[in-house]
Short mmCIF file of C-alpha atoms and ligand atoms in Angstrom, two decimals:
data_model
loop_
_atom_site.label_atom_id
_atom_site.label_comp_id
_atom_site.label_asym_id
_atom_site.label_seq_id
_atom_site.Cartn_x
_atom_site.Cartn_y
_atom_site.Cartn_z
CA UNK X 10 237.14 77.97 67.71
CA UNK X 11 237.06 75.14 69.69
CA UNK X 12 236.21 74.87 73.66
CA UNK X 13 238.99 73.03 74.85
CA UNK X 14 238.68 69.32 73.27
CA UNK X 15 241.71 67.97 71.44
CA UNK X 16 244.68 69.16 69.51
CA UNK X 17 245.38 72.96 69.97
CA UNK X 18 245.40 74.62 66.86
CA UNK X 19 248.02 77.75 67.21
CA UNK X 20 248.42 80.26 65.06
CA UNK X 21 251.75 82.79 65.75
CA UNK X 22 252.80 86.47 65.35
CA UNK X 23 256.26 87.23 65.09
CA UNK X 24 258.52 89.77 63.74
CA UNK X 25 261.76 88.40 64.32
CA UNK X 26 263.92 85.04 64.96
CA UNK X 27 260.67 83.22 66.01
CA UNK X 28 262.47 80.95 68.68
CA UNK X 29 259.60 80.96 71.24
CA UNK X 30 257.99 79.42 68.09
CA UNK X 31 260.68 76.59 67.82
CA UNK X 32 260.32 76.13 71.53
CA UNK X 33 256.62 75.80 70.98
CA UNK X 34 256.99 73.42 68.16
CA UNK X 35 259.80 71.30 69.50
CA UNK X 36 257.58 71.29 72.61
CA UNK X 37 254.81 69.71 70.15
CA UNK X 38 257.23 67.15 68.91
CA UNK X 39 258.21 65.94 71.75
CA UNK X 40 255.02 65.13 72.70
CA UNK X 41 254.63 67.54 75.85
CA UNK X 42 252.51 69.54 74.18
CA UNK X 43 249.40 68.41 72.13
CA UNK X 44 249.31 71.38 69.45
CA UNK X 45 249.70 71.73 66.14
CA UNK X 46 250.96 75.47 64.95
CA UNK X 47 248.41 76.13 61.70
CA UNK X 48 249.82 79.46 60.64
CA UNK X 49 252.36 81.67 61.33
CA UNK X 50 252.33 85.52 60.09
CA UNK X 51 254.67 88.13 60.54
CA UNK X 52 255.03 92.05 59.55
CA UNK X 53 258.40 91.54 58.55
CA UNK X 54 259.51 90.03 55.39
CA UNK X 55 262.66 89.26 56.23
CA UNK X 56 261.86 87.97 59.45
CA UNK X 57 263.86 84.53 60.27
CA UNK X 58 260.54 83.43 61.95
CA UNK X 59 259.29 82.47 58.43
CA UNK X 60 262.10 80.70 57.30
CA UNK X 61 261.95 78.31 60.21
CA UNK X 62 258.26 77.91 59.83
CA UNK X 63 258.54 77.36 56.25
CA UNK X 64 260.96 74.39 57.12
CA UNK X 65 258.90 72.59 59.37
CA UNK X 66 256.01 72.90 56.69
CA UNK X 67 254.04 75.31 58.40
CA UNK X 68 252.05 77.87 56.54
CA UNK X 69 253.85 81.22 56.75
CA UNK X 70 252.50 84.24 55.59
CA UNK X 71 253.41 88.27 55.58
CA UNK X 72 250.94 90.93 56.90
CA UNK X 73 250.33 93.55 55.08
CA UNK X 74 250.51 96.92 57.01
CA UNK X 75 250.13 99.25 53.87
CA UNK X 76 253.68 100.56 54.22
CA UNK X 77 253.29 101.80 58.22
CA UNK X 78 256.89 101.09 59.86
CA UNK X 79 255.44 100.61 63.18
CA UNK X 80 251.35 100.74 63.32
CA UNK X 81 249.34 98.00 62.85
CA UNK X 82 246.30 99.19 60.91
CA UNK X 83 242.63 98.50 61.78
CA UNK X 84 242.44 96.74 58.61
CA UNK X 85 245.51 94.92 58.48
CA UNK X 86 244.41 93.46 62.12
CA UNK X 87 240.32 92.81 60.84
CA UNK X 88 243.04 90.73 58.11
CA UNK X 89 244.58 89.11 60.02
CA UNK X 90 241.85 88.38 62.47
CA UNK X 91 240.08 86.73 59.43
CA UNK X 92 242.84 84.70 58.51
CA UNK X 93 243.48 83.23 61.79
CA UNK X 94 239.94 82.51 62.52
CA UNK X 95 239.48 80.20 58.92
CA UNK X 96 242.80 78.49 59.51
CA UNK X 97 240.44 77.00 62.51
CA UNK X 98 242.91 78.87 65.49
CA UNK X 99 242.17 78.44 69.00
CA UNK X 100 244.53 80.12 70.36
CA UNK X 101 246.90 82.97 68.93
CA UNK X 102 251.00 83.35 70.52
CA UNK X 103 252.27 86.55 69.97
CA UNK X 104 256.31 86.02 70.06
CA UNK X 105 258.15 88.66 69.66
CA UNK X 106 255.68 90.75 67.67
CA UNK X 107 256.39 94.34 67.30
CA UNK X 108 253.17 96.03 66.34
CA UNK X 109 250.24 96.76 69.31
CA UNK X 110 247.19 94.26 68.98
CA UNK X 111 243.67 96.18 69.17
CA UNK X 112 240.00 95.85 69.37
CA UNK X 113 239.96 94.62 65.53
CA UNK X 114 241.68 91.11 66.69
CA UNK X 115 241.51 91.51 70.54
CA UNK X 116 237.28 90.91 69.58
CA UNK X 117 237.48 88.06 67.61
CA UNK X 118 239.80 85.88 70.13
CA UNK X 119 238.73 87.36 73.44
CA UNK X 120 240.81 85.69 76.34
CA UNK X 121 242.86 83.73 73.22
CA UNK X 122 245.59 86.16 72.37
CA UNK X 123 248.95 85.93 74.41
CA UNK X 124 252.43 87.34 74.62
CA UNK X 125 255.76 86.73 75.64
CA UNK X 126 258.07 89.76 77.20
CA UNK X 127 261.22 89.43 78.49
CA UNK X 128 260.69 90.90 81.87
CA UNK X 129 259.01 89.84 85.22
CA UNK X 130 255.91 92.40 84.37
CA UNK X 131 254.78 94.96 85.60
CA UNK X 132 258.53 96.01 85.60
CA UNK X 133 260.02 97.28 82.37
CA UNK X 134 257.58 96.97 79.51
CA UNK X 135 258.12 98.48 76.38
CA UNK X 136 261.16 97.66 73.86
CA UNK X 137 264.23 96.03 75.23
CA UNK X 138 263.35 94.79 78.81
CA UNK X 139 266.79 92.87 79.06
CA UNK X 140 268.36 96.16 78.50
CA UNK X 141 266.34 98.27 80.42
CA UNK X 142 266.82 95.68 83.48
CA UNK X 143 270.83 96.10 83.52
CA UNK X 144 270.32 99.80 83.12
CA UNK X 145 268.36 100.16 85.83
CA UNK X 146 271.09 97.84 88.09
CA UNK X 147 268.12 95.05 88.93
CA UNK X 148 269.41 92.03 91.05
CA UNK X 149 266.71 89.75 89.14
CA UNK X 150 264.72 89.71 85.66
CA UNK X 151 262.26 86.60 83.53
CA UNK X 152 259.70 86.41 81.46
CA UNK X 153 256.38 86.65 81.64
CA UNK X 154 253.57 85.13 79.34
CA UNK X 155 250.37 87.15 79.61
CA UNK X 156 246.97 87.70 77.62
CA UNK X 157 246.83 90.97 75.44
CA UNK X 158 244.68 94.07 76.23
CA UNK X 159 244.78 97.09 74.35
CA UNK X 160 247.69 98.08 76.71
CA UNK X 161 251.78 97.82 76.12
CA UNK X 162 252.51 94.83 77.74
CA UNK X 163 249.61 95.26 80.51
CA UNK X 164 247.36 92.21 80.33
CA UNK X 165 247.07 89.56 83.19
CA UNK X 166 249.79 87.51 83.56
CA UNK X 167 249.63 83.58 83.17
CA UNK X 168 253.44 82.69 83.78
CA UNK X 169 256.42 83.89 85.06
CA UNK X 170 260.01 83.04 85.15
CA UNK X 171 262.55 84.57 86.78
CA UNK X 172 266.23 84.36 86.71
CA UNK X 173 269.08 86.27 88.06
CA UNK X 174 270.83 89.38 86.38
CA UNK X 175 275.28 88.51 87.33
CA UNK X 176 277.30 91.79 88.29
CA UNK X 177 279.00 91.07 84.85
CA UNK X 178 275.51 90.33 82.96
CA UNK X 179 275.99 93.16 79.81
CA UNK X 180 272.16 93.24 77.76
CA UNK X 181 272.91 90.59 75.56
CA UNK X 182 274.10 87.79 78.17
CA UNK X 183 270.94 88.17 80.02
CA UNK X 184 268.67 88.41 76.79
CA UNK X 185 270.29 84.68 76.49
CA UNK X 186 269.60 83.65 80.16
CA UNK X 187 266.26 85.25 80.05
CA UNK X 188 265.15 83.23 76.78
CA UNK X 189 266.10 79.98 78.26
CA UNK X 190 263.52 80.09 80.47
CA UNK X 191 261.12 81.92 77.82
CA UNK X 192 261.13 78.16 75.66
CA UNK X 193 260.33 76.71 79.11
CA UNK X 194 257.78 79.06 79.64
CA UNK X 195 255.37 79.39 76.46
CA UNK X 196 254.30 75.39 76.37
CA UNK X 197 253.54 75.53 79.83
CA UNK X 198 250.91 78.77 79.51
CA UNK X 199 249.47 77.20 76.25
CA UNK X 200 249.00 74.45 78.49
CA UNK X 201 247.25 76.19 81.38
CA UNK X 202 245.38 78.47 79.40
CA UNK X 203 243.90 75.14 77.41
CA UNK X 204 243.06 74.16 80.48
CA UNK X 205 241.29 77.16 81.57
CA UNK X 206 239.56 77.15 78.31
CA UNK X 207 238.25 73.06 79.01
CA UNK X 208 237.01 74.65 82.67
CA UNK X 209 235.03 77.37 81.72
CA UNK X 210 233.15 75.16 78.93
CA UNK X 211 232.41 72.67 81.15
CA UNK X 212 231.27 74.83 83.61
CA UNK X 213 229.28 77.02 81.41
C1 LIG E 18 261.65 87.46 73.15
O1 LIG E 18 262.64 87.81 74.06
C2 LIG E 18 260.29 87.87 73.62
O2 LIG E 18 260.18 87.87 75.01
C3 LIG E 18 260.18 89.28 73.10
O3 LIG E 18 260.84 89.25 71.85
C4 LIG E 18 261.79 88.20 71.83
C5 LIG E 18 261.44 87.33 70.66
O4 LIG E 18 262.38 86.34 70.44
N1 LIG E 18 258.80 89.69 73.04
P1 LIG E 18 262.13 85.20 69.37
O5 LIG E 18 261.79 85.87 68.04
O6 LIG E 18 261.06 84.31 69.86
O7 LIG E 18 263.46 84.51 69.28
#
């Protein structure tokens, strides 16, 4: 794991359409990020995440959660913590992972691991944000980007990003507004957190 010097190697958790992780890698081919995304896993088979990093060449891999629908097994993260840590991975993106990251892979990239919710946290964690946000008749919603703890979308936040929710807004209109911003939003904490990374080794 490096301290901060040269290309960022990513490695990515999704379980779904994995477009935070087309954001991140146009963001890398563009040249406005200085990354390189080294493996991407998912829980779900059929996830379109894996498709899109099969096209760009990336390897793309399923995790194996011994049949569990929604738990994420101590040994299926110690697996996965292995795997990320010989593909050389500095720092790992969850995006729009569905299982709860614990000590197993929280230990081996302390301060490395972070997520992407569609909410301005601490508001509205949990499954759905968008919808719980124009349930609950809020005037404004975002994104945040935050490290993982052992907590449901409770680590410190790095980035935030809000936008408005519109009196006609239904779940699915401000999903779309809210994930605008969330392709903003990822490249810029990889960045900072990099940067944080470079700070403390050179301080240390
Ligand atoms: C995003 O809205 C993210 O905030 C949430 O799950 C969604 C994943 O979208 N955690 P995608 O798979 O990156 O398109």
């Amino acid at each position: 794991m490096s301290t901060g010097k040269g290309t960022i190697k990513l490695g990515v958790l999704g379980s779904g359409s994995g477009s935070n992780m087309q954001a991140i890698l146009d963001a890398i081919e563009n040249g406005s990020l200085d990354a390189e995304i080294v493996l991407v896993l998912s829980d779900n088979p059929e996830a379109y995440i894996l498709e899109r990093a099969q096209k760009a060449g990336i390897r793309a891999e399923v995790i194996d959660c011994a049949g569990y629908k929604t738990r994420f097994p101590d040994a299926s993260q110690a697996a996965v913590a292995e795997q990320l840590k010989s593909a050389g991975v500095d720092i790992v993106c969850l995006a729009g992972f569905m299982r709860l990251v614990k000590a197993p892979l929280l230990e081996v990239f302390p301060q490395r691991i972070l997520n992407i919710h569609p909410s301005i946290l601490p508001a509205y964690p949990g499954l759905m944000a968008w919808k719980q946000a124009v349930q609950d008749g809020a005037r404004e919603s975002g994104c945040t980007v935050h490290y993982v703890d052992a907590g449901m979308d409770t680590g410190p936040t790095i980035l935030q990003a809000k936008v408005p929710v519109l009196v006609d807004d239904t779940a699915d209109t401000l999903h779309a507004r809210i994930q605008v911003e969330e392709h903003q939003l990822y490249p810029d904490a990889i960045r900072l957190v990099w940067k944080d990374i470079q700070s403390n080794a050179s301080t240390s």
